[in-house]
Each structure stands twice: as C-alpha cells, then as structure tokens.
PDB file of C-alpha atoms in Angstrom:
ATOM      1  CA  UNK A   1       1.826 -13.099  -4.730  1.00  0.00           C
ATOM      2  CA  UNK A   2       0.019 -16.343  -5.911  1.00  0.00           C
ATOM      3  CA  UNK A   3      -1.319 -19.157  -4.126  1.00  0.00           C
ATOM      4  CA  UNK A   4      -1.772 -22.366  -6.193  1.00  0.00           C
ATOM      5  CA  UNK A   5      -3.657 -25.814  -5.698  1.00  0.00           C
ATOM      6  CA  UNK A   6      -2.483 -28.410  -3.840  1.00  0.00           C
ATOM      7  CA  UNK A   7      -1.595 -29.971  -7.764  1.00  0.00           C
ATOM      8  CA  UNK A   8       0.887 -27.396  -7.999  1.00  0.00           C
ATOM      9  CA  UNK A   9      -0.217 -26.385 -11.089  1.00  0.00           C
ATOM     10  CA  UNK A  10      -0.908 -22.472 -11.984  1.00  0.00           C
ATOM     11  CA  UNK A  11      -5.183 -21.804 -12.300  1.00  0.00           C
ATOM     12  CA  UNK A  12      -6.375 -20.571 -15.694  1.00  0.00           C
ATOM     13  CA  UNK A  13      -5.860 -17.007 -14.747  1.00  0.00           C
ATOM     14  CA  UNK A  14      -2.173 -17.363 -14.480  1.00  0.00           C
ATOM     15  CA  UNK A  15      -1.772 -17.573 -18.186  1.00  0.00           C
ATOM     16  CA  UNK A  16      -4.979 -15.327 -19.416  1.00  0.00           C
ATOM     17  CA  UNK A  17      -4.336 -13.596 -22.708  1.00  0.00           C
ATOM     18  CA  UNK A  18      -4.046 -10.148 -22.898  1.00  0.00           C
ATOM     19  CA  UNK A  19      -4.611  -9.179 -26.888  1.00  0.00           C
ATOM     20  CA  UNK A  20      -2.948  -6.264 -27.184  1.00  0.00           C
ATOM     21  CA  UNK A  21      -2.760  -5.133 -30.933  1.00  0.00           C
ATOM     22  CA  UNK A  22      -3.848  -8.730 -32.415  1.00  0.00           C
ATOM     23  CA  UNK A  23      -1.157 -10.134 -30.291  1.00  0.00           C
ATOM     24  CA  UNK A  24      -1.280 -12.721 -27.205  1.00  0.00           C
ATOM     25  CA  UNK A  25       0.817 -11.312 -24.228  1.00  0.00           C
ATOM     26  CA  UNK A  26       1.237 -13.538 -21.409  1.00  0.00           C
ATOM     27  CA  UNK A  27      -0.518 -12.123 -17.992  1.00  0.00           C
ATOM     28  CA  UNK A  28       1.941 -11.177 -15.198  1.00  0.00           C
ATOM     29  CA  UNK A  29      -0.010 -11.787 -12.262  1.00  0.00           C
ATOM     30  CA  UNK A  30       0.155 -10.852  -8.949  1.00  0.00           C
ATOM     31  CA  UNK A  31      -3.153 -12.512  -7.660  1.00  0.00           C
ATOM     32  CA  UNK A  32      -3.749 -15.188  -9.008  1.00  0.00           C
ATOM     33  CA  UNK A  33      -5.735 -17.433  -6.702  1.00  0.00           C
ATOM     34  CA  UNK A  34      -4.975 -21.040  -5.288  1.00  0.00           C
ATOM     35  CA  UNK A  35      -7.646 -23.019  -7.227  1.00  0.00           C
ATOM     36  CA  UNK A  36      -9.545 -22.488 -10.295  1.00  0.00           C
ATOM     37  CA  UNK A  37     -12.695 -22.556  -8.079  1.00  0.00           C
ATOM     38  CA  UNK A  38     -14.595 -19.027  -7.292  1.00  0.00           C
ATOM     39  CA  UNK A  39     -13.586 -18.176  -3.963  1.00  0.00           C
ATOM     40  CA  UNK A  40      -9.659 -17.620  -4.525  1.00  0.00           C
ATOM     41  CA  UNK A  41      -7.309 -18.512  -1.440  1.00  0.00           C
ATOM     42  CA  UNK A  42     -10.132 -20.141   0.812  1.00  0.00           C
ATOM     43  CA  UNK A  43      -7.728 -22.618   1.460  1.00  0.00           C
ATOM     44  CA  UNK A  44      -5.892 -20.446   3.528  1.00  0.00           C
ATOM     45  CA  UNK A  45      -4.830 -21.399   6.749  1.00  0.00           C
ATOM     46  CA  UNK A  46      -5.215 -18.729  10.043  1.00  0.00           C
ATOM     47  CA  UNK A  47      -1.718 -17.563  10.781  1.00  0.00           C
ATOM     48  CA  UNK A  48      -2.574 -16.631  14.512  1.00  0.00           C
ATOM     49  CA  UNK A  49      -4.835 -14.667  16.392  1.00  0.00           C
ATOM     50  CA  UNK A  50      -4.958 -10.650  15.035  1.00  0.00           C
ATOM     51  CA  UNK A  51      -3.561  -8.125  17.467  1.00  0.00           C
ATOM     52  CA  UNK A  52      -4.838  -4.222  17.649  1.00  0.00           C
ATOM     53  CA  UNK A  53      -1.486  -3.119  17.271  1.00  0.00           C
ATOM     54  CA  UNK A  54      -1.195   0.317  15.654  1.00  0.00           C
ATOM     55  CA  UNK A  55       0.894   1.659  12.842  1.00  0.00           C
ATOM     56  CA  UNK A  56       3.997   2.738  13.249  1.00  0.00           C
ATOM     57  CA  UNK A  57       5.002   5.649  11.607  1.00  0.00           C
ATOM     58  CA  UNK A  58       8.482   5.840   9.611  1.00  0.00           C
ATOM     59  CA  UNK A  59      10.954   8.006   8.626  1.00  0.00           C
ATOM     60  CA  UNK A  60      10.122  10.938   6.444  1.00  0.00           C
ATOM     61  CA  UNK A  61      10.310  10.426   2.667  1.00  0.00           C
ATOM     62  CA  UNK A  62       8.794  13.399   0.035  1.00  0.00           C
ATOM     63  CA  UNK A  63       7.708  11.825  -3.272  1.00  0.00           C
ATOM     64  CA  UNK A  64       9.510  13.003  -6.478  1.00  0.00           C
ATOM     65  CA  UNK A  65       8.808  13.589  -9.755  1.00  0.00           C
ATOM     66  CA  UNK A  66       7.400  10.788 -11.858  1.00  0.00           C
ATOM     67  CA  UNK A  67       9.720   8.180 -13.857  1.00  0.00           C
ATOM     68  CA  UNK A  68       7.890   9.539 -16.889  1.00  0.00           C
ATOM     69  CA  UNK A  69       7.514  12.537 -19.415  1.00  0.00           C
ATOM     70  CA  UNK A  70       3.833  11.580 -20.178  1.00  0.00           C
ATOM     71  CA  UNK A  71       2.300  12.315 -16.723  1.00  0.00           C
ATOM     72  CA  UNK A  72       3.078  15.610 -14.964  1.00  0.00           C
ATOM     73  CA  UNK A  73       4.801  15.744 -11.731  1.00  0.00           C
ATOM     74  CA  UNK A  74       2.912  14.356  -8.523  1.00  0.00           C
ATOM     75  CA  UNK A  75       1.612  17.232  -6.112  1.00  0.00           C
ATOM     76  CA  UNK A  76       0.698  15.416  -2.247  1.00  0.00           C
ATOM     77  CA  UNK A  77      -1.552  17.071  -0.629  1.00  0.00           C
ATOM     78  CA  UNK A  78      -0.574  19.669   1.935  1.00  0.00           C
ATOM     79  CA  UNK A  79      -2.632  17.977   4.147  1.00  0.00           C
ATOM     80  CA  UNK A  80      -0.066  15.190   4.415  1.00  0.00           C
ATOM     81  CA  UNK A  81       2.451  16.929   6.208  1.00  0.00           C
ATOM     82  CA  UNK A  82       3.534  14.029   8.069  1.00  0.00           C
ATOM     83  CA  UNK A  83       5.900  11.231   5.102  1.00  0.00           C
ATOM     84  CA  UNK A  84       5.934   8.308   5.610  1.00  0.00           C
ATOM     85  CA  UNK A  85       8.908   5.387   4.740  1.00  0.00           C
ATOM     86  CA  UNK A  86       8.886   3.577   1.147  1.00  0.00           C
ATOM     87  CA  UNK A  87      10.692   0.600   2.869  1.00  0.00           C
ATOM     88  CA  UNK A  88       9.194   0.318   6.414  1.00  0.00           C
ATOM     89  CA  UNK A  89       6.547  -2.761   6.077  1.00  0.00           C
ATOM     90  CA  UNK A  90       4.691  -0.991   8.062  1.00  0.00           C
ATOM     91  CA  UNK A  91       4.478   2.504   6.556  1.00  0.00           C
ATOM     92  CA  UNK A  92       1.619   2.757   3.848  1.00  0.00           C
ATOM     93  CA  UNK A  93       4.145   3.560   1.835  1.00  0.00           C
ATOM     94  CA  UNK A  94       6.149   0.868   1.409  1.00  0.00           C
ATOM     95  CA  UNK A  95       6.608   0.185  -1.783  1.00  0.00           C
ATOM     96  CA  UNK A  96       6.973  -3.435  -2.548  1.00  0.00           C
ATOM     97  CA  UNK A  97       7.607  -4.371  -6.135  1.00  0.00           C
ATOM     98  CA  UNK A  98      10.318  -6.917  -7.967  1.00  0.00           C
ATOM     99  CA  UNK A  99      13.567  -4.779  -7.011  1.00  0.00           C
ATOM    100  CA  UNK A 100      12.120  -4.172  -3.398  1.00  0.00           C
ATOM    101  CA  UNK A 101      11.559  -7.169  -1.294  1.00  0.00           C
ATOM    102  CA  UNK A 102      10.049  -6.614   2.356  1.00  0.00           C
ATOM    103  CA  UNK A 103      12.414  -6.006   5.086  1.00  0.00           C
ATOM    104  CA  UNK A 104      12.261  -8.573   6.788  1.00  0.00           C
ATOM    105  CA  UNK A 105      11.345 -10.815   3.940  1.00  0.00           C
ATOM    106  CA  UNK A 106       9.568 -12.826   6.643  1.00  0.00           C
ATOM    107  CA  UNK A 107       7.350  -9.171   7.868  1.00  0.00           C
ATOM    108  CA  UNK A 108       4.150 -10.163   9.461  1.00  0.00           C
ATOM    109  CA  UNK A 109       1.795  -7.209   9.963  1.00  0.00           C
ATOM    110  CA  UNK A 110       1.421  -6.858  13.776  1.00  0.00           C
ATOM    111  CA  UNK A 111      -2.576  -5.953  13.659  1.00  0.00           C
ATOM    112  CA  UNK A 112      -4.467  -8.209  11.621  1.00  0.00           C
ATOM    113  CA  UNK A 113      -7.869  -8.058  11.905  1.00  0.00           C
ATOM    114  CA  UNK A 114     -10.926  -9.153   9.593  1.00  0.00           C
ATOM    115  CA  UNK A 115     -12.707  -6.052   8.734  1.00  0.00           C
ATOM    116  CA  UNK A 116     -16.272  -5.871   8.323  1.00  0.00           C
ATOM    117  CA  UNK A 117     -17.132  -6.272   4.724  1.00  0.00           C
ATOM    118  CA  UNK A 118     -18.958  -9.180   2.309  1.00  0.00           C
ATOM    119  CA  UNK A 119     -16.270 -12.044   2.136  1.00  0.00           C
ATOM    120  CA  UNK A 120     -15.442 -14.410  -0.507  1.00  0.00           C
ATOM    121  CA  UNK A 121     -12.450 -16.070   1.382  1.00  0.00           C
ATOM    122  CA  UNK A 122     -11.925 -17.034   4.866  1.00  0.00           C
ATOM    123  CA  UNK A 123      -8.593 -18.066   7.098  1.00  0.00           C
ATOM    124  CA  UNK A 124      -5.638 -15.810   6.287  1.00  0.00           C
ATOM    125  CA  UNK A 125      -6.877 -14.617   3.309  1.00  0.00           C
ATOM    126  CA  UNK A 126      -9.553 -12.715   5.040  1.00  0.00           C
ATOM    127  CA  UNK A 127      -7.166 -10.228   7.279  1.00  0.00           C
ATOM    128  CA  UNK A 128      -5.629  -7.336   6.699  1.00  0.00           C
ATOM    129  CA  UNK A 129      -3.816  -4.465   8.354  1.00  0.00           C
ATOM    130  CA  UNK A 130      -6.238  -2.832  10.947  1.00  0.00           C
ATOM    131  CA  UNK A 131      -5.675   0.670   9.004  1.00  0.00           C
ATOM    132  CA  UNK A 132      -6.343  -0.631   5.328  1.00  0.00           C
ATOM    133  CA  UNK A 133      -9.744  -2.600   7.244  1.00  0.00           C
ATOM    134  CA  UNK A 134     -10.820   0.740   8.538  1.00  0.00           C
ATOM    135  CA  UNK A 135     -10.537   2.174   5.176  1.00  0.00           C
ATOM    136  CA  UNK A 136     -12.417  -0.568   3.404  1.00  0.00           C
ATOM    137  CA  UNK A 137     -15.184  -0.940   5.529  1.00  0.00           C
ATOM    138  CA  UNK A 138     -16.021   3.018   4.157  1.00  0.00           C
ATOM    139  CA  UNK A 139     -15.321   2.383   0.994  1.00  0.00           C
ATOM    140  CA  UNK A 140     -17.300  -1.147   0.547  1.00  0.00           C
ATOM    141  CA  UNK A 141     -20.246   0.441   2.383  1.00  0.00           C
ATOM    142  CA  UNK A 142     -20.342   3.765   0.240  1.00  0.00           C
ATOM    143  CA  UNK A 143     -20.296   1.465  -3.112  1.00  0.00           C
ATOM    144  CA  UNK A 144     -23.196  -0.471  -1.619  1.00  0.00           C
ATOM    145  CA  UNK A 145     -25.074   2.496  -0.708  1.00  0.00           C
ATOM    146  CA  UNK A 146     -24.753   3.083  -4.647  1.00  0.00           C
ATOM    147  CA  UNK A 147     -26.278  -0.395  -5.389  1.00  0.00           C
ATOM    148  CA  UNK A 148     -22.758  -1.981  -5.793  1.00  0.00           C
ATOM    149  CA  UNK A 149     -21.439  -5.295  -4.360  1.00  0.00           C
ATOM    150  CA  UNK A 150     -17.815  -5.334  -3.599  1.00  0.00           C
ATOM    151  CA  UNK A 151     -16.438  -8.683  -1.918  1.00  0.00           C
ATOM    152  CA  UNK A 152     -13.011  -9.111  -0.385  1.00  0.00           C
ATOM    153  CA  UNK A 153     -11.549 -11.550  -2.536  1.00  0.00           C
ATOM    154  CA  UNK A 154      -7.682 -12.001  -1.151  1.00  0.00           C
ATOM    155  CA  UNK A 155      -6.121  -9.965   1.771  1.00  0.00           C
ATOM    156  CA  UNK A 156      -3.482 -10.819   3.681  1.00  0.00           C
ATOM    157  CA  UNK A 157      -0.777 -13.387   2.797  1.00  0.00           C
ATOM    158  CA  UNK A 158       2.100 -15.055   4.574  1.00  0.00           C
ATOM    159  CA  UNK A 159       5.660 -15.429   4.118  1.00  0.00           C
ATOM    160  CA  UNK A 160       5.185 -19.066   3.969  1.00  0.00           C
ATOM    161  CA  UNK A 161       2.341 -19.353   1.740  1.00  0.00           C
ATOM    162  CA  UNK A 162       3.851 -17.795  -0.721  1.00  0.00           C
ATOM    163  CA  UNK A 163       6.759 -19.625  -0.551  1.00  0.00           C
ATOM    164  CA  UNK A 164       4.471 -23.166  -1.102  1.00  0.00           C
ATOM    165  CA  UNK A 165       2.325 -20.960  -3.613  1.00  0.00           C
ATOM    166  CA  UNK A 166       5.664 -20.265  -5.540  1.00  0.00           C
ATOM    167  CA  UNK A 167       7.487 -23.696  -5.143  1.00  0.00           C
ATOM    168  CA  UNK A 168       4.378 -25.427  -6.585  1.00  0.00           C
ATOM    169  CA  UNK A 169       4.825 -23.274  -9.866  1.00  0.00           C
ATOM    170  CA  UNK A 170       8.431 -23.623  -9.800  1.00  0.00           C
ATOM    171  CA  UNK A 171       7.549 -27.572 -10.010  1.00  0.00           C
ATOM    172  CA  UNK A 172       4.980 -27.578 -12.105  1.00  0.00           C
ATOM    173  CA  UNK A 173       6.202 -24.917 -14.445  1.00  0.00           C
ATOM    174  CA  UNK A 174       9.806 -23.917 -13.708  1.00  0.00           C
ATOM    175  CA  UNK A 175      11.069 -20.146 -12.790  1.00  0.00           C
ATOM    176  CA  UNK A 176      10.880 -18.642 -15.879  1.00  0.00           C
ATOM    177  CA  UNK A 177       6.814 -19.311 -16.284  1.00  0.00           C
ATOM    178  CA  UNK A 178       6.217 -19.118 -12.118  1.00  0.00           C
ATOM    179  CA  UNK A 179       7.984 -15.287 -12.599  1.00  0.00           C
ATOM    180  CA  UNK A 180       5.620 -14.858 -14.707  1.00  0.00           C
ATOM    181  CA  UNK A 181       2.626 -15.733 -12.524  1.00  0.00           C
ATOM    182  CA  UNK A 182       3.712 -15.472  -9.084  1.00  0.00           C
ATOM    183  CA  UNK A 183       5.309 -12.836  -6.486  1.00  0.00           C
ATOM    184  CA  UNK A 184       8.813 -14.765  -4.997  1.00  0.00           C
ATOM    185  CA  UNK A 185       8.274 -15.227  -1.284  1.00  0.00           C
ATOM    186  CA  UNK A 186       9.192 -11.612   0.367  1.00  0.00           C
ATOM    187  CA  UNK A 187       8.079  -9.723  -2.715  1.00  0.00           C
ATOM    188  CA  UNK A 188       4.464 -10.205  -2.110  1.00  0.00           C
ATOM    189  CA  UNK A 189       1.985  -6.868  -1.681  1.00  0.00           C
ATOM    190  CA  UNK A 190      -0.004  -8.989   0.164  1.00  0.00           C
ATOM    191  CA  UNK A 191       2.235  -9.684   2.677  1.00  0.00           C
ATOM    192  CA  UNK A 192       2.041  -6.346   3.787  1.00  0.00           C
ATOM    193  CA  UNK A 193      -1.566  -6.449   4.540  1.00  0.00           C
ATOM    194  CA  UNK A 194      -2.100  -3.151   2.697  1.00  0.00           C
ATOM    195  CA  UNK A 195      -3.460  -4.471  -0.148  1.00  0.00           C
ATOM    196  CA  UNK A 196      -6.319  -6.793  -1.477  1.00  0.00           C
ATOM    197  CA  UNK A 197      -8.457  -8.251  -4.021  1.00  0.00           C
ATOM    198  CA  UNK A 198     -11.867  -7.476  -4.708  1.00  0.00           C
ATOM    199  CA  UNK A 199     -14.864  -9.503  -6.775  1.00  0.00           C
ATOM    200  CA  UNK A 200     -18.472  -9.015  -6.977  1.00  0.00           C
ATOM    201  CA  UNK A 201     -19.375 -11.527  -4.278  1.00  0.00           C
ATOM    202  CA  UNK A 202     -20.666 -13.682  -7.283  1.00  0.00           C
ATOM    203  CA  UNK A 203     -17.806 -14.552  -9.039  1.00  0.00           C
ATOM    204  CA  UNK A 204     -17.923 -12.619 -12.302  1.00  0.00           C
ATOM    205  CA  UNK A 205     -15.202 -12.720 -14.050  1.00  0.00           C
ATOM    206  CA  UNK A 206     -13.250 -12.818 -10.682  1.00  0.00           C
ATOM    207  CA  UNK A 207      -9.709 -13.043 -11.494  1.00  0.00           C
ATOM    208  CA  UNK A 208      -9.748 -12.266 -15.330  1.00  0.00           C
ATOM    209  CA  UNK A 209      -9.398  -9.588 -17.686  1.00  0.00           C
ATOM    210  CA  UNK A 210     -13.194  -8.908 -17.805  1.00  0.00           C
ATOM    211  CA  UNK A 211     -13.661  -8.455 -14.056  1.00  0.00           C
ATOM    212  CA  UNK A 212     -12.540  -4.556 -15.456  1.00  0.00           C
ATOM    213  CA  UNK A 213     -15.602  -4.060 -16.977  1.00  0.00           C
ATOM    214  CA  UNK A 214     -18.229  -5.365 -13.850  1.00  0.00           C
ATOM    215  CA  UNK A 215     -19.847  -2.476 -11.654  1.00  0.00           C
ATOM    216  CA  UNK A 216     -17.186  -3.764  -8.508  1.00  0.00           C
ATOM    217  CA  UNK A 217     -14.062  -2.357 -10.535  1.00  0.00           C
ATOM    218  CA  UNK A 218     -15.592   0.262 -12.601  1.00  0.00           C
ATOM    219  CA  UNK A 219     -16.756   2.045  -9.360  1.00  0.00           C
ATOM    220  CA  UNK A 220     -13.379   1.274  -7.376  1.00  0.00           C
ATOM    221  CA  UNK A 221     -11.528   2.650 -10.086  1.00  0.00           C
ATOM    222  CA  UNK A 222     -13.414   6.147 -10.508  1.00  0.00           C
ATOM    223  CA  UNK A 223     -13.704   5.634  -6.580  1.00  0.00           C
ATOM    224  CA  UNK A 224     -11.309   4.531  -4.281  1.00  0.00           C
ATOM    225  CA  UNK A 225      -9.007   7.294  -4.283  1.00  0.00           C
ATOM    226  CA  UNK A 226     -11.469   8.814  -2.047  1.00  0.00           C
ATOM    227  CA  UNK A 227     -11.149   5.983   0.638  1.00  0.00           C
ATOM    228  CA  UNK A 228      -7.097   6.384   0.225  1.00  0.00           C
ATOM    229  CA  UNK A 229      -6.855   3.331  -2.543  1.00  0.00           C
ATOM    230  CA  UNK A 230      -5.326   3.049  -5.781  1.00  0.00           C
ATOM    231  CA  UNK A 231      -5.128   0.688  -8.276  1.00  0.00           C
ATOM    232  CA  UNK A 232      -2.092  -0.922  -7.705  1.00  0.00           C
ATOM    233  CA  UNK A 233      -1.208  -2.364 -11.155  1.00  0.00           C
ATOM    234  CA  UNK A 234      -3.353  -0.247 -13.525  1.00  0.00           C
ATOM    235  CA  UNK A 235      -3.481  -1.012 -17.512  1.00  0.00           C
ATOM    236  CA  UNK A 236      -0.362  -1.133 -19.666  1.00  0.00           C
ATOM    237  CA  UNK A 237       1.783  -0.102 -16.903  1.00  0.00           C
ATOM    238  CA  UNK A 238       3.226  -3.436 -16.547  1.00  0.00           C
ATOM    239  CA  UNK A 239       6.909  -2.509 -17.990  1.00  0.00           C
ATOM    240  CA  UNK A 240       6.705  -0.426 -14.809  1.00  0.00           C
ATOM    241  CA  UNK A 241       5.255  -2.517 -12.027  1.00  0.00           C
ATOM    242  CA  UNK A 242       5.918  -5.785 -13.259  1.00  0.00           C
ATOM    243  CA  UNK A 243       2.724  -6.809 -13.904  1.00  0.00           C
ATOM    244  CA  UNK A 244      -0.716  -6.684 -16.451  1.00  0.00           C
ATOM    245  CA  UNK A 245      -3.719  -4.918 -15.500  1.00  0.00           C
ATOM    246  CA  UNK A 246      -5.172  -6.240 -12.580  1.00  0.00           C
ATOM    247  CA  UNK A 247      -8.510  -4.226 -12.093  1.00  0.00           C
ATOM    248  CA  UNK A 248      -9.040  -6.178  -8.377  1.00  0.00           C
ATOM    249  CA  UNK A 249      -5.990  -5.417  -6.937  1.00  0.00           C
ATOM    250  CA  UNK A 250      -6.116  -2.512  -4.439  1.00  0.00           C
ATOM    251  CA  UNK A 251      -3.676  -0.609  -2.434  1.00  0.00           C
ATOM    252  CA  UNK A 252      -4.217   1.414   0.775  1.00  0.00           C
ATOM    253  CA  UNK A 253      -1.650   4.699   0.575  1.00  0.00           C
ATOM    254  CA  UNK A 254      -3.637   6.975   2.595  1.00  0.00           C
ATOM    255  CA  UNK A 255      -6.734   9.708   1.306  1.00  0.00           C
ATOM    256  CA  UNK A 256      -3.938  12.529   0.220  1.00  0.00           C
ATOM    257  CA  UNK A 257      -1.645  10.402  -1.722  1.00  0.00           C
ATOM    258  CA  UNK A 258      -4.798   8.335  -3.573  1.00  0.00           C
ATOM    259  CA  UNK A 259      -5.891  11.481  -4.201  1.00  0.00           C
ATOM    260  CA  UNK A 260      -3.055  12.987  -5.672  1.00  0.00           C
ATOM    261  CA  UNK A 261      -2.051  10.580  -7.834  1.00  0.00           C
ATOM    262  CA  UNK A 262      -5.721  10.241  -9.336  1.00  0.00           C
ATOM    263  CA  UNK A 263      -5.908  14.326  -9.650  1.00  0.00           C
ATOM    264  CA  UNK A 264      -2.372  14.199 -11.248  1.00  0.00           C
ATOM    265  CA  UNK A 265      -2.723  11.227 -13.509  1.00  0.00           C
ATOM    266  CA  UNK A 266       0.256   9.738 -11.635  1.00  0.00           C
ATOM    267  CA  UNK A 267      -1.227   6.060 -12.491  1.00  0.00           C
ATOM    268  CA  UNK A 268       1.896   3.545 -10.208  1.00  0.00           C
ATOM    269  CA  UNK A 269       3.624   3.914  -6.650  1.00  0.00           C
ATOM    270  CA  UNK A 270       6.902   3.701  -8.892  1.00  0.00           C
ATOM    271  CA  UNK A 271       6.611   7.142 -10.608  1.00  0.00           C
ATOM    272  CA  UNK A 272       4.602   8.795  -8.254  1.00  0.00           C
ATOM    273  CA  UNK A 273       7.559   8.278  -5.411  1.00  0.00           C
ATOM    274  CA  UNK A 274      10.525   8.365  -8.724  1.00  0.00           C
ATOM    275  CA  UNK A 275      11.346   5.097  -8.262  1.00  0.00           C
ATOM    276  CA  UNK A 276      13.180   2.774 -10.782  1.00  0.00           C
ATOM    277  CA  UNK A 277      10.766   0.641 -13.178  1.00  0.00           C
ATOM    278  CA  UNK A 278      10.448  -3.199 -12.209  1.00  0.00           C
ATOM    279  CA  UNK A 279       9.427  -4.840 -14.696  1.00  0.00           C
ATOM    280  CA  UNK A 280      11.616  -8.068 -14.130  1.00  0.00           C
ATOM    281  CA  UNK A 281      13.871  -9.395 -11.010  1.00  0.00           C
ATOM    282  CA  UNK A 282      16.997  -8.369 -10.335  1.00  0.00           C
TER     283      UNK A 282
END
C-alpha cells in the first residue's frame, strides 16, 4: 500500500528499524509514503470527480472466536444486529490483508469525497469513502476540542498507483525487499477507502516508529474506537497482519465492532472475525 518517488527507490521509512530485544527487524510497511518529504502521497493524482453514492450493505457474516488463546473471544455489540461481508469492498468489513486481495482487484469506492478535516496531502490521497469521512470529521474534531491536532496524512489509493508504487520497488529493490515495504496492487487497505493515515499536521515523526509516542496517536489509540476506528496494524501483531506497528494507520469498522474489539482486547480484524494469520503472500 506504498507509493514511492518518481526515483523508484523506497523512502527511509520503508526500511526503519524496529529493535526488538537488541535486534534490528526490518519494518513491514503498509504506508509508506511516495517521497521522503513531509507531506506523504501529495503527488497523487485526482482519480475523478467523488460521487455521493451510499454503502451497500453485504451479506451477513457473525465474527468468531479469535485466532488466539491469549485474548478472549470477541463479543459485537448487540447493537449491531445487522453483519456485514468480510469480502464485499464495500462492506466495512472487508477484510483486506496478504491472503485476501479486493474483489475486483481493480475496486474503486463509488463515493469518494474529501471530508472536512486538517490535510497534509491533496489529489487522491485526500478522499475517502463518504462513511469513513463522516466518521473522521467527529473524531478529528473531538481530539481538537482536547487540544490535539490530527492531520489526514494518506486516504484513498488507486489500483493503479499502487501498481507504479510497487513496480518502482520491484526495480529498485526486487520482490523480496518491495514485499517487504509495499501492499501488491489489489491488496491495498487503502484502496478500499476505509482506511487512512494520520500525522500531527507538522510532520513529527510522520511515518516512523516515534510518531507512537506524539499526542495524534496516543489519543487515537485510547480513542478512536469511539468514532468506529481501530488500529489496523497494532504492535507486535505483525506475524498476524503482515505488517509492524503502524501507530497512523486507521481503519473504519463501524462504533460496535471498534468497540468490541477495544473492550475485548481483540487487537487485529484477523482474530476478531477467526481468520487465518497473513503474515506473508500466498
């Protein structure tokens, strides 16, 4: 899910160190942004005019138990009576990891729209679904009404971005290292437009392992449950999703589920719905 310079070459955050018991592990990432500069993705090109298409609700799925013995089983809300699909692009749902590409690989959300929030990116970049907009524009205002400055970092991204994002690191690098750093095209979160990244609006850290500790994703992480977000790859979860911590990366699931899994320590979409661990590509 990485967009990369026009170089082709991955940015310094594609290949951050994690130290993880005085050894270097290689980030996965899932975000990384276009360009070393602060504003990740600004290159973006528009990919059309947004529509106010709505929704459309799937077929019913229940979540199951999680993957895991160490977290108990997930509890949704009774309030979510109506399930939604794990494999419909456009359910909230969908869960889009590196054994579940998007159906059709090519999915572009129907009702784009720029929501109003502080942006650090413009073009493509700056969209998202019309739902997950909604939901931000609540949950960016109700962090700055507690003195904290949450940007939109990265949004929406298409199909054929990500397919230049991950030939340039499949040039510049070859698979095994643009695996590593990128989504392949169709197995992008962004893509979705469910999901986004989030800075400071100053560039702190954006991008990097310390971005964790700024006021943006310290309050989204005790936070945006509450507003229907999770963090998508949380820490030392990455034999599950696929990828290292990535304290910017949100994703919209709706005010029950969010809730759930944060009142259930359920901490990825993978055990939360019992689906397989992803950690590499089929």
């Amino acid at each position: 899910m990485t967009p990369v310079g026009s170089t082709g070459q991955p940015s310094r955050r594609a290949f951050t160190g994690l130290l993880a018991a005085g050894a270097g592990l290689i980030a996965l990432s899932a975000c990384t942004p276009e360009t070393p500069a602060p504003s990740p993705a600004a290159a973006d090109a528009p990919t059309g005019s947004p529509s106010a298409a709505a929704t459309t609700q799937a077929p019913a799925v229940t979540p199951a138990a999680a993957a895991t013995t160490t977290h108990p089983a997930p509890s949704p809300s009774s309030a979510a009576a109506t399930q939604y699909s794990l494999t419909d692009p456009t359910s909230p749902w969908v869960v889009v990891n590196k054994h579940r590409p998007l159906n059709p690989q090519n999915y572009v959300p129907a009702d784009l729209v720029q929501p109003a929030v502080r942006l650090a990116v413009s073009g493509e970049a700056s969209l998202l679904n019309s739902t997950t907009a909604a939901a931000a524009e609540k949950m960016f205002g109700a962090a700055a009404a507690e003195g904290v400055i949450m940007a939109l970092a990265s949004g929406y991204r298409s199909y054929s971005t990500q397919v230049a994002t991950y030939n340039g690191y499949v040039a510049g690098s070859g698979q095994a290292a643009a695996d590593r750093a990128s989504a392949r095209p169709g197995f992008s979160e962004h893509q979705t437009g469910w999901s986004f990244d989030i800075s400071d609006g100053g560039g702190a850290c954006s991008f990097q392992p310390c971005f964790a500790e700024q006021p943006a994703a310290v309050w989204a992480k005790a936070n945006a449950h509450k507003f229907g977000f999770v963090v998508r790859y949380p820490w030392m979860f990455h034999e599950i999703t696929g990828y290292f911590y990535e304290s910017w990366h949100l994703r919209y699931i709706g005010v029950e589920a969010a809730t759930a899994m944060a009142t259930g320590g359920i901490a990825t979409l993978e055990e939360y719905f019992g689906l397989e661990a992803a950690p590499d590509y089929l």
